[in-house]
């Protein structure tokens, strides 16, 4: 019987020293070893003519030895030099201090060499290549895996160890996918998959192997998440909020009519709240789509049903803004709201915490400060986190644990394509506000280069003259030597003293004290500042309807979703608004990205495009969302596979929620082994 959990020290070629090195790579067992996938492969199977080699290229050449090895001594170094040629050109091959090579080569014999070649005007030299005699395929003549390494462990050694591991398991790995899936998706056998992902005989072998392993990994993850979500519905006995408390009572007092999307989402939330299971709902909607109002209405229902509500926001500025909105809309109902952020004085904090425990506060709004242990509710029934992608699963769990299975709403303003939402928020139901309140004007967006400086300045002055305010966003707080990027402090200095000396200019960044930041922000809100220069701290939710222009310096440095968030700070009032993207990027992708921003204001379109243009990366903070590390699949590169797999996974779960059927036995085993423990943090 094959034991994949066997310690790696029992694999052939692994002694005590190598065990330590392998451990550094997180390889502890045979299973870890065979799932230590290569970073890429080097094709050492196809030879190139010497004359066709480009300078700096890593290539395979097939050539005849023209000389014997000559030895050149230079101080502590001995250089071994060999001249070879094929029918196109000759090449000098050199090695350093490799004494054993001295008699290796025979004049007139053929060899293959693989290494980096220099081409200096038709004179070729290759340094320290690996080689084989004609007809031998030991170091060359095949496709070779390249692994991420650690100090003191060479490619050759690691490759041999992994090869030994693969030889040990090959033919003995048990199939972990059901036959019906293997057949339908034409997947290759698990044994071949593990062999070829490391040691493919051809590129097509490799692709088949990778497809199968990606499929397996994504299917297991998605199934695990779907099963978890189904499971929650059964076991979490939650709060049944009072059906006699009508959301409509608050809605009637609003100064505007809700959009149809808001109404639909509130219906979904109301239905969930009146069920006796705990709601776990993602509320997604573009910037300005009116998520806050939705959470206020839900909070009303919870409070009137006799429960407390926690609202957690990522910054103090935002928490304070929420407080004002909640008070404005719920104050008349006699509902009490309090703010808890780190800048609250010790004495006030004690009072707040006391009241909270006694149930004298209905709604507590705050930042991470809410997570602290001494924050104790009397009767927490609803938790709302305003995520903007800053809270992870763990933090959500901490706040939720302060209640007894409270209902949970997670608000997110970064529109994520649904496919990804099903992974990142796989344990949540999803509600989408896909409609903006009426009369919102499109924010006119322009991408410009350096030459437009004067025109922009004149335009900003014109708008301020009309009574408006401006944001200027920079990527850095302070100037840095090695980057040609605009910084908040340098720009503020210049603008205060030169460019905008006759205006009220202030700046804001994350390194300032909370109090200072709040002061500046409220001055800006009150219209006492004309131009606010800031880092992305203003990205999150800040609402100043009178601000009608935003200039973003070094726009090429920001992700599209982030630019979209930033831009959402303007166009929040009745005034026509503008966004100027200043950028120095000249790449095609950069131009394409700026074009997207100029063309659309739709966050979902932008995030789809962003995915397409970036291709990969941990942009959405997958780790932060508690998604287990993926060993081979990439959520971004494999998005189309993921879509297909989601359809399959939801069919499977619909048909067999706890994977009890005989045909799904292997799937249950697969996710139990792979994911379950890690997802249930
Ligand atoms: P989000 O949090 O989704 O970015 P907010 O809840 O801050 O958006 O709403 C943005 C602004 O739009 C707020 O000033 C809010 O009062 C207003 N608003 C929300 N819903 C509507 C609506 N249906 N009609 C008009 N204005 C609305
Ligand atoms: Mg908001």
XYZ file of C-alpha atoms and ligand atoms in Angstrom:
709
model
C 0.000 0.000 0.000
C 1.247 3.399 -0.947
C 1.583 5.722 2.029
C 1.607 9.327 0.866
C 2.081 10.577 4.398
C 5.366 8.771 4.689
C 8.092 11.108 5.854
C 10.278 12.425 3.111
C 13.436 11.085 4.755
C 12.412 7.615 3.598
C 12.454 8.610 -0.048
C 15.463 7.406 -2.013
C 18.370 9.831 -2.014
C 17.198 11.832 0.997
C 19.585 11.933 3.931
C 19.337 13.959 7.157
C 20.876 17.075 5.600
C 18.529 17.061 2.686
C 15.543 16.504 4.948
C 16.312 19.837 6.561
C 16.559 21.590 3.224
C 13.343 20.002 1.995
C 11.581 21.036 5.202
C 12.531 24.591 4.416
C 10.491 24.231 1.245
C 7.586 22.911 3.322
C 8.189 19.416 2.060
C 7.697 16.989 4.928
C 5.977 14.001 3.392
C 6.000 12.042 0.169
C 2.770 13.806 -0.720
C 4.355 17.214 -0.188
C 7.196 16.102 -2.416
C 5.102 15.067 -5.384
C 2.902 18.144 -5.044
C 5.914 20.423 -5.064
C 5.135 21.560 -8.578
C 7.753 23.058 -10.887
C 7.830 26.789 -11.470
C 8.317 26.112 -15.162
C 10.070 23.755 -17.533
C 13.135 24.015 -19.674
C 12.934 22.374 -23.044
C 16.298 20.719 -23.539
C 15.065 18.489 -26.302
C 15.369 20.610 -29.421
C 18.807 21.694 -30.606
C 19.526 24.963 -32.322
C 22.208 25.743 -34.899
C 25.036 27.658 -33.267
C 24.901 30.411 -35.881
C 21.209 31.004 -35.102
C 21.714 31.495 -31.364
C 21.038 34.905 -29.960
C 23.155 36.583 -27.343
C 22.064 35.590 -23.857
C 19.791 32.793 -24.998
C 19.618 29.548 -23.045
C 19.827 26.836 -25.674
C 20.679 23.298 -26.615
C 23.385 22.802 -29.226
C 24.584 19.584 -30.851
C 28.246 19.829 -31.777
C 31.484 17.990 -32.431
C 34.581 18.480 -30.262
C 37.332 20.110 -32.354
C 39.969 20.137 -29.617
C 40.786 18.397 -26.402
C 40.078 20.308 -23.215
C 42.747 22.902 -22.518
C 43.494 24.072 -19.020
C 44.175 27.705 -18.252
C 45.279 28.668 -14.755
C 44.502 32.126 -13.543
C 45.282 32.636 -9.858
C 42.846 30.491 -7.844
C 40.801 29.687 -10.905
C 41.299 26.969 -13.447
C 39.434 27.442 -16.679
C 38.644 24.415 -18.820
C 38.175 25.309 -22.432
C 36.771 23.298 -25.303
C 36.105 24.280 -28.885
C 33.171 22.638 -30.652
C 31.338 23.172 -33.909
C 28.281 22.171 -35.852
C 27.782 22.752 -39.572
C 26.855 26.391 -38.977
C 29.549 27.787 -36.694
C 31.929 27.049 -33.874
C 31.600 27.800 -30.187
C 33.982 28.009 -27.246
C 32.786 26.190 -24.176
C 34.239 26.997 -20.757
C 33.921 25.628 -17.246
C 35.598 26.734 -14.045
C 37.370 24.473 -11.564
C 35.775 21.289 -12.882
C 38.799 19.077 -12.839
C 36.885 15.893 -13.638
C 36.121 17.294 -17.082
C 39.740 17.185 -18.159
C 39.593 13.934 -20.100
C 35.878 13.814 -20.780
C 35.860 14.906 -24.395
C 37.295 13.184 -27.439
C 38.144 15.053 -30.605
C 35.703 14.223 -33.386
C 32.970 12.917 -31.092
C 29.489 14.445 -30.873
C 27.974 15.961 -27.731
C 24.968 17.990 -26.689
C 25.407 21.081 -24.517
C 22.705 23.021 -22.766
C 23.379 26.449 -21.287
C 23.459 30.154 -21.779
C 25.241 31.257 -24.912
C 26.930 34.529 -25.741
C 26.977 35.824 -29.263
C 29.457 38.669 -29.623
C 29.259 39.582 -33.297
C 29.271 35.982 -34.472
C 31.771 34.709 -31.878
C 30.023 32.211 -29.640
C 30.829 31.196 -26.118
C 28.905 29.016 -23.692
C 29.774 28.990 -20.002
C 29.298 26.051 -17.642
C 26.704 24.136 -19.648
C 25.378 20.710 -18.744
C 26.079 18.132 -21.427
C 25.640 14.566 -22.649
C 27.527 12.309 -24.970
C 25.806 11.592 -28.254
C 22.819 9.330 -27.755
C 22.647 9.833 -23.978
C 19.687 11.692 -22.479
C 20.837 12.271 -18.954
C 21.018 16.053 -18.661
C 19.722 17.002 -22.065
C 17.364 15.658 -24.706
C 14.258 16.128 -22.587
C 11.963 18.620 -20.952
C 13.306 19.397 -17.497
C 11.366 20.814 -14.546
C 12.658 23.920 -12.785
C 11.696 24.225 -9.130
C 11.741 27.086 -6.685
C 14.844 26.389 -4.591
C 16.322 27.124 -1.238
C 19.916 27.950 -0.365
C 22.226 24.942 -0.695
C 19.780 22.823 -2.622
C 20.474 22.599 -6.346
C 18.060 21.998 -9.202
C 19.781 18.746 -10.008
C 19.523 17.365 -6.514
C 15.923 18.399 -5.993
C 14.979 17.062 -9.412
C 16.492 13.682 -8.595
C 14.670 13.516 -5.272
C 11.344 14.383 -6.851
C 11.995 11.879 -9.605
C 12.561 9.224 -6.958
C 9.302 10.268 -5.299
C 7.395 10.053 -8.550
C 8.887 6.645 -9.350
C 7.717 5.454 -5.995
C 4.118 6.573 -6.436
C 3.677 6.044 -10.164
C 1.062 3.379 -10.817
C 0.008 3.311 -7.180
C -1.889 6.575 -6.845
C -5.567 5.958 -6.273
C -7.950 7.788 -8.557
C -9.631 10.595 -6.629
C -12.208 11.753 -9.161
C -15.348 9.797 -10.092
C -15.292 7.988 -13.427
C -18.293 9.947 -14.665
C -16.358 13.193 -14.297
C -13.133 11.835 -15.767
C -15.049 10.599 -18.803
C -17.100 13.709 -19.293
C -14.174 16.112 -19.076
C -11.670 13.783 -20.752
C -9.171 14.024 -17.918
C -6.008 11.978 -17.876
C -5.222 9.326 -15.291
C -4.018 10.595 -11.913
C -0.735 8.679 -12.134
C 0.119 10.147 -15.495
C -0.915 13.577 -14.277
C 1.592 13.568 -11.426
C 4.329 12.130 -13.578
C 3.883 14.536 -16.476
C 3.415 17.649 -14.413
C 7.042 17.115 -13.361
C 8.537 15.116 -16.192
C 6.542 15.520 -19.383
C 7.771 13.846 -22.548
C 6.167 16.591 -24.577
C 4.452 19.903 -24.128
C 1.074 18.333 -24.777
C 1.676 15.827 -21.958
C 2.346 18.701 -19.666
C -0.792 20.572 -20.672
C -2.963 17.518 -20.118
C -1.401 16.945 -16.730
C -1.846 20.520 -15.686
C -5.460 20.627 -16.885
C -6.318 17.636 -14.826
C -4.635 18.854 -11.645
C -6.131 22.331 -11.974
C -9.540 20.783 -12.518
C -9.180 18.598 -9.464
C -8.020 21.444 -7.242
C -10.699 23.933 -8.280
C -13.468 21.355 -8.153
C -12.465 20.303 -4.656
C -12.333 23.906 -3.442
C -15.637 24.911 -4.964
C -17.386 21.789 -3.737
C -16.013 22.310 -0.259
C -17.287 25.883 -0.199
C -20.716 24.979 -1.571
C -21.042 22.148 0.910
C -20.036 24.454 3.737
C -22.694 26.942 2.708
C -25.346 24.215 2.511
C -24.226 22.927 5.882
C -24.583 26.314 7.536
C -28.211 26.423 6.517
C -28.876 23.251 8.447
C -26.922 23.635 11.616
C -26.828 27.344 12.406
C -30.001 27.926 14.378
C -30.196 31.677 14.110
C -32.393 34.554 15.123
C -35.902 34.911 13.795
C -36.530 38.633 13.582
C -39.998 39.978 14.164
C -42.200 39.744 11.065
C -44.351 42.534 12.459
C -41.496 45.016 12.220
C -41.898 46.513 8.778
C -38.905 47.853 6.891
C -41.375 50.007 5.020
C -41.750 52.244 8.086
C -38.199 53.583 7.656
C -38.385 53.517 3.902
C -41.361 55.883 4.072
C -39.243 58.466 5.903
C -36.379 58.536 3.378
C -35.867 61.694 1.302
C -35.669 59.566 -1.855
C -37.283 56.524 -3.438
C -35.325 53.315 -3.328
C -34.108 51.895 -6.603
C -35.608 48.624 -7.739
C -32.300 46.931 -7.038
C -32.312 48.228 -3.457
C -35.884 47.001 -3.013
C -35.059 43.570 -4.359
C -32.020 43.243 -2.124
C -34.017 44.369 0.914
C -36.618 41.719 0.132
C -33.888 39.098 0.127
C -32.532 40.398 3.412
C -35.969 40.631 5.012
C -36.771 37.060 4.042
C -33.481 35.871 5.491
C -33.979 37.844 8.686
C -37.376 36.330 9.299
C -36.037 32.793 8.917
C -34.724 31.028 11.982
C -31.416 30.256 10.294
C -28.536 32.722 10.381
C -28.209 34.979 7.366
C -24.786 35.120 5.725
C -25.116 37.500 2.858
C -22.744 39.399 0.647
C -24.184 42.730 -0.413
C -22.342 43.801 -3.504
C -22.875 47.073 -5.264
C -20.890 49.680 -7.045
C -19.694 52.815 -5.273
C -22.659 55.061 -4.664
C -25.250 52.387 -5.356
C -26.733 52.950 -1.922
C -25.587 50.044 0.206
C -25.470 52.073 3.400
C -29.188 52.817 3.274
C -29.880 49.137 2.858
C -27.860 48.347 5.961
C -29.646 51.094 7.880
C -33.016 49.621 7.019
C -31.876 46.140 8.022
C -30.513 47.558 11.275
C -33.898 49.125 11.974
C -35.556 45.752 11.665
C -33.048 44.147 13.999
C -33.294 46.858 16.675
C -37.076 46.952 16.589
C -37.077 43.186 17.016
C -35.163 43.677 20.250
C -31.553 43.152 19.165
C -28.344 45.150 18.955
C -26.430 45.807 15.752
C -22.708 46.103 15.067
C -21.457 48.027 12.036
C -17.777 47.606 11.296
C -16.009 49.900 8.828
C -12.375 49.866 7.719
C -11.486 53.462 8.674
C -12.459 55.956 11.349
C -13.498 58.492 8.730
C -15.921 56.036 7.261
C -17.236 54.851 10.619
C -17.950 58.433 11.558
C -19.754 59.012 8.300
C -21.863 55.934 8.888
C -22.674 57.182 12.364
C -24.003 60.430 10.974
C -26.127 58.629 8.400
C -27.510 56.156 10.897
C -28.365 58.916 13.347
C -29.980 60.988 10.662
C -32.248 58.183 9.516
C -32.881 56.287 12.736
C -32.603 59.016 15.374
C -36.263 59.911 14.999
C -37.235 56.364 15.880
C -35.523 56.689 19.234
C -32.779 54.308 18.214
C -29.412 55.042 19.856
C -26.181 54.878 17.853
C -22.654 55.180 19.230
C -19.199 55.347 17.709
C -16.267 53.263 18.872
C -12.920 53.944 17.236
C -9.403 53.917 18.644
C -9.356 57.676 19.182
C -12.242 57.568 21.687
C -10.891 58.543 25.129
C -10.482 55.877 27.743
C -13.198 57.348 29.921
C -15.722 57.638 27.110
C -14.862 54.185 25.974
C -15.691 52.787 29.392
C -19.038 54.511 29.342
C -19.798 53.178 25.883
C -18.792 49.636 26.772
C -20.931 49.769 29.889
C -23.963 50.975 28.023
C -23.377 48.384 25.358
C -23.352 45.592 27.893
C -26.529 46.902 29.484
C -28.298 47.169 26.188
C -28.558 50.957 26.280
C -26.880 51.246 22.906
C -28.796 49.826 19.967
C -26.262 50.248 17.214
C -22.519 50.340 17.705
C -20.539 51.627 14.770
C -16.770 51.420 14.658
C -13.531 50.185 13.228
C -11.307 47.254 14.227
C -11.827 48.584 17.735
C -15.052 46.573 17.811
C -13.055 43.358 17.675
C -11.443 43.873 21.066
C -12.312 41.392 23.733
C -13.838 43.885 26.146
C -16.463 44.887 23.594
C -19.410 42.891 24.887
C -22.949 43.145 23.608
C -26.060 42.333 25.548
C -27.875 40.938 22.610
C -26.097 41.217 19.267
C -28.441 40.216 16.459
C -27.025 41.706 13.279
C -23.472 42.297 12.123
C -22.679 44.446 9.112
C -19.118 44.697 7.850
C -18.309 47.340 5.306
C -15.500 45.418 3.754
C -13.973 47.206 0.881
C -11.772 44.122 1.003
C -10.100 44.938 4.236
C -11.581 42.481 6.647
C -10.777 38.831 6.398
C -12.778 35.803 7.298
C -11.153 35.670 10.720
C -12.109 39.196 11.686
C -15.617 38.601 10.522
C -15.702 35.485 12.653
C -14.466 37.425 15.705
C -17.216 39.986 15.571
C -19.862 37.384 14.766
C -18.808 35.406 17.831
C -19.923 38.307 20.012
C -23.499 37.326 19.305
C -25.392 34.078 19.336
C -25.492 33.207 15.647
C -26.351 36.737 14.547
C -27.321 37.540 10.979
C -24.452 38.836 8.909
C -24.283 41.263 6.007
C -20.957 41.779 4.299
C -20.943 44.893 2.140
C -18.441 45.124 -0.666
C -17.962 47.987 -3.064
C -15.394 46.293 -5.218
C -17.474 44.599 -7.812
C -16.138 41.129 -8.315
C -17.106 38.992 -11.248
C -19.573 36.434 -9.967
C -17.213 33.568 -10.694
C -14.685 34.920 -8.241
C -17.266 35.934 -5.671
C -18.298 32.294 -5.503
C -14.771 31.486 -4.385
C -13.812 34.519 -2.310
C -17.183 34.632 -0.608
C -18.039 31.041 -1.275
C -19.704 30.618 2.084
C -22.096 33.549 1.559
C -25.301 34.106 -0.349
C -24.957 36.949 -2.780
C -27.166 40.013 -3.277
C -26.231 42.490 -5.944
C -27.322 46.122 -6.291
C -26.784 46.502 -10.000
C -28.409 49.873 -10.449
C -27.406 53.376 -9.416
C -29.883 55.910 -8.019
C -31.398 57.976 -10.832
C -29.916 61.255 -12.035
C -26.346 60.193 -11.380
C -24.209 61.799 -14.051
C -21.366 59.973 -15.677
C -18.031 61.142 -14.314
C -16.157 62.449 -17.309
C -12.751 60.826 -17.297
C -9.616 61.777 -19.206
C -6.222 60.134 -19.357
C -3.462 62.678 -19.903
C 0.319 62.894 -20.035
C 2.706 65.480 -18.590
C 2.100 68.101 -21.261
C -1.396 68.918 -19.995
C -0.307 70.330 -16.619
C -1.249 73.970 -17.324
C -4.629 73.231 -18.781
C -5.501 71.038 -15.818
C -4.475 73.743 -13.352
C -6.603 76.297 -15.162
C -9.554 73.919 -15.165
C -9.267 73.188 -11.444
C -9.148 76.922 -10.728
C -12.239 77.473 -12.841
C -14.203 74.829 -10.931
C -13.095 76.159 -7.553
C -14.175 79.576 -8.774
C -17.628 78.106 -9.269
C -17.603 76.969 -5.660
C -16.510 73.364 -6.094
C -13.704 71.436 -4.370
C -10.958 69.188 -5.725
C -9.171 65.995 -4.732
C -5.642 65.242 -5.815
C -4.460 61.701 -5.194
C -0.802 60.582 -5.149
C 0.702 57.149 -4.743
C 3.236 58.129 -2.058
C 3.277 59.953 1.258
C 6.800 61.309 1.019
C 9.245 61.674 -1.829
C 11.387 58.654 -2.408
C 14.726 58.736 -4.190
C 14.437 55.792 -6.444
C 10.972 56.353 -7.799
C 9.731 59.013 -10.110
C 6.412 59.234 -8.348
C 4.430 62.104 -6.943
C 4.210 62.314 -3.171
C 1.599 63.994 -1.017
C 3.994 66.118 1.014
C 6.110 67.329 -1.899
C 3.082 68.164 -3.996
C 1.355 69.915 -1.098
C 4.426 72.081 -0.585
C 4.540 73.036 -4.232
C 0.824 73.676 -4.544
C 0.556 75.684 -1.334
C 3.423 77.975 -2.233
C 3.282 78.129 -6.014
C 0.618 76.637 -8.220
C -2.420 77.120 -5.981
C -1.024 79.644 -3.502
C -4.224 81.702 -3.510
C -6.377 78.695 -2.520
C -6.871 76.719 0.657
C -4.769 73.585 0.123
C -4.400 70.779 2.692
C -3.117 67.265 2.691
C -4.035 63.937 4.198
C -2.263 60.611 4.502
C -2.339 57.430 6.502
C 0.708 58.267 8.606
C -1.025 61.235 10.223
C -2.678 60.938 13.613
C -6.330 59.939 13.536
C -7.336 63.256 15.081
C -5.434 65.288 12.479
C -6.960 63.258 9.690
C -10.454 63.664 11.057
C -9.963 67.413 11.421
C -8.827 67.812 7.842
C -11.610 65.598 6.591
C -14.318 67.518 8.395
C -12.890 70.821 7.199
C -13.032 69.495 3.674
C -16.597 68.324 4.221
C -17.557 71.738 5.554
C -16.088 73.407 2.486
C -13.208 75.049 4.373
C -10.599 73.457 2.126
C -10.537 73.893 -1.657
C -7.990 71.307 -2.624
C -7.291 68.149 -0.702
C -4.118 66.305 -1.594
C -4.210 62.753 -0.357
C -3.038 59.198 -0.624
C -5.565 56.459 -1.177
C -6.843 56.855 2.397
C -9.742 58.727 0.862
C -10.512 55.784 -1.346
C -12.921 54.279 1.077
C -16.478 55.529 1.075
C -15.858 59.211 1.827
C -18.837 61.328 0.830
C -18.376 65.030 -0.037
C -20.984 65.905 -2.664
C -19.494 69.336 -3.372
C -16.204 67.879 -4.629
C -16.453 67.624 -8.389
C -12.981 66.956 -9.678
C -10.389 64.359 -8.885
C -6.890 64.341 -10.277
C -4.963 61.117 -9.911
C -1.188 61.383 -10.183
C 0.716 58.370 -11.522
C -2.547 56.662 -12.343
C -0.548 53.844 -13.923
C 0.398 52.742 -10.420
C -3.121 51.898 -9.344
C -5.271 48.917 -10.124
C -8.407 49.545 -12.119
C -10.712 48.610 -9.296
C -8.857 51.037 -7.085
C -9.051 53.829 -9.641
C -12.745 53.167 -9.862
C -13.101 53.403 -6.080
C -11.131 56.628 -6.010
C -13.131 58.131 -8.809
C -16.299 57.293 -6.902
C -15.418 60.097 -4.457
C -16.653 62.632 -7.009
C -19.973 62.745 -8.804
C -21.801 62.293 -5.526
C -23.816 65.478 -5.727
C -25.686 67.516 -8.269
C -22.566 68.847 -10.018
C -21.021 67.566 -13.205
C -17.836 65.800 -12.174
C -14.471 65.016 -13.684
C -11.628 62.604 -13.163
C -8.207 63.273 -14.663
C -5.844 60.317 -14.819
C -2.300 61.612 -15.129
C 0.027 58.865 -16.169
C 3.495 58.167 -17.491
C 2.886 54.601 -18.518
C 3.541 53.845 -22.144
C 2.924 50.130 -22.293
C 0.060 48.774 -24.313
C -1.620 47.346 -21.245
C -1.390 50.708 -19.476
C -3.020 52.490 -22.394
C -5.685 49.837 -22.544
C -6.402 50.226 -18.829
C -6.722 53.999 -19.063
C -9.036 53.551 -22.016
C -11.321 51.317 -19.990
C -11.530 53.945 -17.254
C -12.399 56.674 -19.738
C -15.034 54.581 -21.448
C -17.071 53.199 -18.604
C -18.257 53.976 -15.088
C -19.573 50.484 -14.521
C -17.591 48.769 -11.775
C -18.489 45.277 -12.928
C -17.255 45.940 -16.441
C -14.090 47.460 -15.004
C -13.334 44.534 -12.744
C -13.867 42.024 -15.547
C -11.471 44.043 -17.693
C -8.972 44.299 -14.887
C -8.922 40.557 -14.562
C -8.445 40.175 -18.268
C -5.582 42.661 -18.400
C -3.779 41.578 -15.280
C -4.232 37.906 -15.721
C -2.884 36.994 -12.347
C -1.822 38.164 -8.977
C -3.336 38.314 -5.563
C -5.292 41.392 -6.483
C -8.447 40.559 -4.610
C -6.506 39.362 -1.594
C -7.479 35.731 -1.837
C -5.362 34.758 1.161
C -6.994 37.483 3.199
C -10.371 36.081 2.319
C -9.375 32.807 3.888
C -9.227 30.933 0.632
C -6.820 28.033 1.080
C -3.579 28.244 -0.802
C -3.879 26.804 -4.268
C -0.961 24.696 -5.369
C -1.472 24.671 -9.070
C -4.632 26.473 -10.107
C -4.679 30.224 -10.474
C -8.049 31.858 -9.960
C -7.274 34.445 -12.593
C -5.589 32.431 -15.288
C -8.035 29.595 -14.862
C -11.166 31.692 -14.718
C -12.828 29.990 -17.667
C -12.167 26.538 -16.223
C -13.517 27.822 -12.936
C -16.772 28.886 -14.569
C -17.276 25.441 -16.018
C -16.391 23.796 -12.728
C -18.840 25.958 -10.803
C -21.678 24.784 -12.987
C -20.633 21.203 -12.354
C -20.120 21.725 -8.630
C -23.478 23.338 -8.062
C -25.200 20.510 -9.942
C -23.410 17.945 -7.817
C -24.315 19.693 -4.548
C -27.896 20.275 -5.590
C -28.266 16.613 -6.376
C -26.261 15.318 -3.406
C -25.751 18.044 -0.752
C -23.546 16.085 1.617
C -21.927 13.942 -1.065
C -23.324 10.696 0.260
C -24.062 8.963 -2.998
C -21.863 6.091 -4.061
C -20.799 7.815 -7.280
C -19.555 10.845 -5.321
C -17.656 8.895 -2.717
C -14.288 9.880 -4.130
C -15.248 13.552 -4.151
C -16.168 13.486 -0.502
C -12.860 11.890 0.330
C -11.002 14.378 -1.819
C -12.394 17.475 -0.136
C -12.158 16.013 3.319
C -8.482 15.448 2.736
C -7.755 18.658 0.953
C -9.757 21.525 2.253
C -12.311 21.126 4.962
C -10.087 21.637 7.955
C -8.550 24.762 6.515
C -11.769 26.400 5.430
C -13.450 26.030 8.792
C -11.212 28.505 10.559
P -22.448 53.089 -1.228
O -22.209 52.827 0.223
O -23.109 51.952 -1.926
O -21.221 53.548 -1.949
P -24.114 55.134 -0.220
O -24.998 54.283 0.564
O -23.050 55.896 0.444
O -23.464 54.274 -1.378
O -25.016 56.088 -1.118
C -24.480 57.150 -1.838
C -25.383 58.336 -1.762
O -26.605 58.096 -2.463
C -25.780 58.689 -0.363
O -25.723 60.090 -0.227
C -27.206 58.172 -0.239
O -27.969 58.894 0.677
C -27.734 58.333 -1.639
N -28.762 57.367 -2.024
C -28.843 56.069 -1.674
N -29.915 55.490 -2.236
C -30.509 56.410 -3.006
C -31.669 56.419 -3.850
N -32.397 55.324 -4.044
N -31.978 57.561 -4.477
C -31.245 58.662 -4.308
N -30.152 58.742 -3.518
C -29.774 57.630 -2.880
Mg -20.454 52.781 1.355
